[in-house]
Coordinates of C-alpha atoms in Angstrom, one line a residue:
M145 CA 89.0 -24.1 79.8
S146 CA 92.7 -24.7 79.5
S147 CA 92.3 -28.0 81.4
L148 CA 90.1 -29.2 78.7
M149 CA 92.5 -28.5 75.9
P150 CA 94.5 -31.3 74.5
K151 CA 98.2 -31.2 75.1
S152 CA 99.1 -32.2 71.6
I153 CA 99.9 -29.1 69.4
A154 CA 98.2 -31.0 66.4
S155 CA 94.9 -31.7 68.2
R156 CA 94.9 -28.0 69.5
L157 CA 95.2 -26.7 66.1
L158 CA 92.4 -29.0 64.9
V159 CA 90.2 -27.9 67.7
W160 CA 90.8 -24.1 67.3
S161 CA 90.4 -24.4 63.5
S162 CA 87.1 -26.3 64.1
L163 CA 85.9 -23.7 66.6
S164 CA 86.9 -20.8 64.2
A165 CA 84.8 -22.5 61.4
V166 CA 81.8 -23.0 63.6
V167 CA 81.9 -19.3 64.7
V168 CA 82.3 -18.2 61.0
I169 CA 79.2 -20.4 60.1
A170 CA 77.3 -19.2 63.0
A171 CA 77.9 -15.5 62.2
I172 CA 76.9 -16.1 58.5
V173 CA 73.4 -17.9 59.7
A174 CA 72.9 -15.0 62.2
F175 CA 73.4 -12.5 59.4
I176 CA 71.0 -14.3 57.0
E177 CA 68.4 -14.8 59.9
F178 CA 68.3 -11.3 61.4
S179 CA 69.5 -9.2 58.4
M180 CA 68.9 -10.7 54.9
I181 CA 65.6 -12.4 55.5
P182 CA 63.8 -9.4 56.9
Q183 CA 65.3 -7.3 54.0
L184 CA 64.5 -9.8 51.4
T185 CA 60.9 -10.3 52.9
D186 CA 60.4 -6.5 52.8
Q187 CA 61.5 -5.9 49.2
A188 CA 59.4 -9.1 48.1
L189 CA 56.3 -7.8 49.9
A190 CA 56.9 -4.1 48.6
A191 CA 57.1 -5.4 45.0
Q192 CA 54.2 -7.5 45.6
T193 CA 51.8 -4.8 47.1
S194 CA 52.9 -2.2 44.5
A195 CA 52.1 -4.8 41.6
L196 CA 48.6 -5.4 43.3
A197 CA 47.8 -2.1 43.8
N198 CA 48.5 -0.9 40.3
T199 CA 46.3 -3.8 38.9
L200 CA 43.6 -2.7 41.2
K201 CA 44.0 0.7 39.9
G202 CA 43.8 -0.5 36.5
A203 CA 40.6 -2.6 37.2
F204 CA 38.8 0.7 38.6
G205 CA 40.0 2.8 35.6
D206 CA 36.4 4.0 34.8
E207 CA 35.4 7.4 36.7
A208 CA 31.9 5.6 36.9
Q209 CA 33.3 3.0 39.2
W210 CA 34.1 5.9 41.7
S211 CA 30.6 7.2 42.2
D212 CA 29.1 7.0 45.6
A213 CA 26.6 4.6 44.5
A214 CA 29.4 2.3 43.0
L215 CA 31.5 2.5 46.0
A216 CA 28.5 1.7 48.5
R217 CA 28.8 -2.0 47.8
E218 CA 30.2 -3.6 50.9
D219 CA 31.7 -6.6 49.3
L220 CA 33.1 -4.5 46.4
L221 CA 36.9 -5.3 47.2
D222 CA 36.4 -8.7 48.8
A223 CA 37.5 -10.5 45.6
S224 CA 41.0 -8.4 46.0
S225 CA 41.6 -9.6 49.6
N226 CA 43.1 -12.9 48.6
S227 CA 40.9 -14.7 51.2
G228 CA 41.6 -12.1 53.6
R229 CA 45.5 -12.1 53.4
N230 CA 45.5 -8.7 51.7
V231 CA 43.8 -5.4 52.7
A232 CA 42.4 -3.4 49.9
T233 CA 41.1 0.0 49.9
L234 CA 39.8 2.8 47.6
F235 CA 39.9 6.2 48.7
M236 CA 38.0 9.4 47.9
F237 CA 39.9 12.7 48.3
K238 CA 37.3 14.9 50.2
D239 CA 37.8 18.2 51.9
G240 CA 41.7 17.9 51.6
Q241 CA 41.6 14.3 53.2
Y242 CA 41.7 10.8 51.7
V243 CA 38.7 8.9 53.2
R244 CA 38.0 5.3 52.8
A245 CA 35.1 4.9 50.5
A246 CA 35.3 1.0 50.0
T247 CA 37.6 -1.2 51.9
T248 CA 38.4 -4.7 53.4
L249 CA 40.1 -3.2 56.3
K250 CA 38.2 -4.1 59.6
K251 CA 38.7 -2.3 62.8
E252 CA 39.2 -3.8 66.0
D253 CA 35.3 -4.3 66.6
G254 CA 35.2 -6.3 63.4
T255 CA 33.4 -3.6 61.4
R256 CA 34.8 -2.2 58.0
A257 CA 36.8 0.9 58.3
I258 CA 34.6 2.8 55.9
G259 CA 34.5 6.6 56.7
T260 CA 37.9 6.6 58.4
V261 CA 40.6 9.0 57.1
L262 CA 44.1 8.4 56.1
D263 CA 46.3 10.5 58.6
P264 CA 47.1 13.8 56.7
Q265 CA 50.6 14.0 58.3
S266 CA 51.5 10.3 57.1
A267 CA 54.2 9.8 54.6
A268 CA 51.7 8.1 52.4
A269 CA 49.2 11.0 52.5
Q270 CA 52.0 13.4 51.6
A271 CA 53.0 11.3 48.8
L272 CA 49.5 11.0 47.4
L273 CA 49.1 14.7 47.6
A274 CA 52.3 15.0 45.5
G275 CA 50.9 12.6 43.0
R276 CA 53.4 9.9 43.8
E277 CA 52.9 6.3 44.9
F278 CA 54.0 5.5 48.3
V279 CA 55.4 1.9 49.3
G280 CA 56.5 1.1 52.7
K281 CA 55.7 -0.2 56.2
I282 CA 52.7 1.1 58.0
T283 CA 50.7 0.0 61.0
L284 CA 46.8 -0.5 60.7
F285 CA 45.0 -0.8 63.8
K286 CA 48.1 -2.1 65.6
R287 CA 48.9 -4.7 62.8
P288 CA 52.2 -4.2 60.8
H289 CA 51.7 -4.1 57.0
M290 CA 53.6 -3.6 54.0
A291 CA 51.5 -1.0 51.9
S292 CA 51.1 0.6 48.6
Y293 CA 49.0 3.7 48.0
V294 CA 48.7 4.6 44.3
P295 CA 47.1 8.0 43.4
V296 CA 44.2 8.1 41.1
S297 CA 42.8 11.3 39.2
F298 CA 40.2 11.8 36.5
P299 CA 39.8 14.7 33.9
S300 CA 36.7 16.0 35.8
G301 CA 39.0 16.6 38.7
K302 CA 37.9 13.9 40.9
R303 CA 40.6 12.4 42.9
G304 CA 41.4 9.4 45.1
A305 CA 43.7 6.6 45.8
V306 CA 44.2 2.7 45.7
F307 CA 45.6 1.0 48.5
V308 CA 46.8 -2.6 48.9
G309 CA 48.5 -3.8 52.2
I310 CA 49.9 -7.2 53.2
D311 CA 49.7 -8.2 57.0
Y312 CA 53.1 -9.4 58.0
G313 CA 51.2 -12.3 59.9
S314 CA 50.0 -13.5 56.4
A315 CA 53.4 -13.8 55.1
D316 CA 54.1 -17.0 57.1
E317 CA 54.6 -19.0 53.9
M318 CA 57.4 -16.6 52.7
L319 CA 59.1 -16.5 56.0
D320 CA 58.9 -20.1 56.3
L321 CA 60.6 -20.7 52.9
A322 CA 63.3 -18.1 54.0
H323 CA 63.9 -20.0 57.3
R324 CA 64.1 -23.3 55.4
M325 CA 66.8 -21.7 53.3
V326 CA 68.6 -20.9 56.8
Y327 CA 68.3 -24.6 57.7
V328 CA 69.8 -25.6 54.4
I329 CA 72.6 -23.3 54.8
S330 CA 73.1 -24.4 58.4
G331 CA 73.4 -28.0 57.3
V332 CA 75.7 -27.2 54.5
G333 CA 77.8 -25.5 57.1
I334 CA 77.9 -28.4 59.4
V335 CA 78.9 -30.6 56.8
G336 CA 81.5 -28.0 55.7
V337 CA 82.9 -28.1 59.4
V338 CA 83.0 -31.9 59.3
L339 CA 85.0 -32.1 56.1
L340 CA 87.3 -29.2 57.3
A341 CA 88.0 -31.2 60.6
L342 CA 88.7 -34.4 58.6
G343 CA 90.8 -32.5 56.3
L344 CA 92.8 -30.7 59.0
A345 CA 93.2 -33.7 60.9
Y346 CA 94.9 -35.4 57.9
A347 CA 97.0 -32.3 57.0
I348 CA 98.2 -32.0 60.6
R349 CA 99.1 -35.6 60.9
V350 CA 101.1 -35.7 57.8
I351 CA 102.7 -32.2 57.8
V352 CA 103.3 -31.7 61.6
S353 CA 102.6 -34.9 63.8
N354 CA 104.7 -37.3 61.5
R355 CA 107.6 -34.7 61.2
L356 CA 107.6 -33.8 64.9
A357 CA 107.7 -37.5 65.7
A358 CA 111.1 -37.7 64.0
F359 CA 112.3 -34.8 66.1
R360 CA 110.9 -36.3 69.1
S361 CA 112.3 -39.8 68.6
T362 CA 116.0 -38.3 67.8
S363 CA 115.7 -36.3 71.0
E364 CA 114.6 -39.1 73.1
D365 CA 117.6 -41.3 71.7
L366 CA 120.1 -38.6 72.6
A367 CA 118.7 -38.1 76.0
N368 CA 119.0 -42.0 76.7
G369 CA 122.6 -42.1 75.3
R370 CA 121.6 -43.9 72.1
G371 CA 121.7 -41.1 69.7
D372 CA 123.4 -41.1 66.4
L373 CA 125.1 -37.6 65.9
T374 CA 125.3 -38.0 62.2
V375 CA 121.6 -38.2 61.8
R376 CA 119.8 -35.1 60.3
L377 CA 116.2 -34.2 60.4
D378 CA 114.5 -33.3 56.9
A379 CA 114.6 -29.4 56.6
S380 CA 113.7 -29.2 52.9
S381 CA 110.3 -28.0 53.3
G382 CA 111.3 -24.3 54.2
D383 CA 108.4 -24.0 56.6
E384 CA 108.5 -23.3 60.6
V385 CA 108.9 -27.0 61.3
A386 CA 111.9 -26.9 58.8
H387 CA 113.5 -24.0 60.7
V388 CA 113.2 -26.0 63.9
A389 CA 114.8 -29.1 62.2
N390 CA 117.5 -27.0 60.8
A391 CA 118.4 -25.6 64.3
F392 CA 118.3 -28.9 65.6
N393 CA 120.6 -30.1 63.0
V394 CA 123.1 -27.3 63.7
F395 CA 123.1 -28.3 67.3
L396 CA 123.6 -31.9 66.5
G397 CA 126.4 -31.1 64.1
R398 CA 128.2 -29.1 67.0
L399 CA 127.6 -31.7 69.3
H400 CA 129.1 -34.2 66.8
D401 CA 132.3 -32.0 66.6
M402 CA 132.6 -31.4 70.1
F403 CA 132.4 -35.2 70.6
V404 CA 135.1 -35.9 67.9
E405 CA 137.6 -33.4 69.3
F406 CA 136.7 -34.9 72.9
K407 CA 137.8 -38.3 71.4
G408 CA 140.8 -37.0 69.7
E409 CA 142.2 -35.5 72.8

């Protein structure tokens, strides 16, 4: 690795600064890709399922719509499935359990999951029993969903629940949009690295290389016996290069004094 590095200090500074910028941008992109996007996707899907579930609850606000005859229509909730992208279910509370009375959810064999029971030990069932809405990730027949369960009750004592779930596989458009955002950020980052490299190249050339060139030229002249011991390097900037220049000026001054003393003898 060291053999591949340029020998010039200025070039090394430029290379390491550019590599540092690339690492920072890569870390930002990775954070967005693997942390922000999943979190934002979950938040967006949670808000969407909750809104859809409460809207569906409002659409079935009449107790007559919850009779066995009304719920027996197989296509009752098909209009709420958004062309199959969403899952909608009406649960009836019977014998201490929430039973799917009408649903668009299909089992692995392709039939509707009517008559199946919500797991009584699940967080969703516990929330419904307590009269609270549940919003969160669930797995339905081995497929991950973001889901919202909203409790329903009527003065007669009849109870049930409304469910809306969005399969993560149907959220591809949202994920594509999020990934396009990553590409945009990556592009901006690359442009930023290029601009940073150009700026550093100019700054290093002006601040470091040009000033060190004067130091090198003076040193070479002294080594070749052509040096002017009265010449002084610019040490007015007060930075590290100025400290080196000041030390070199002190050295030149002492060398000049020694030369004068030698000639006087």
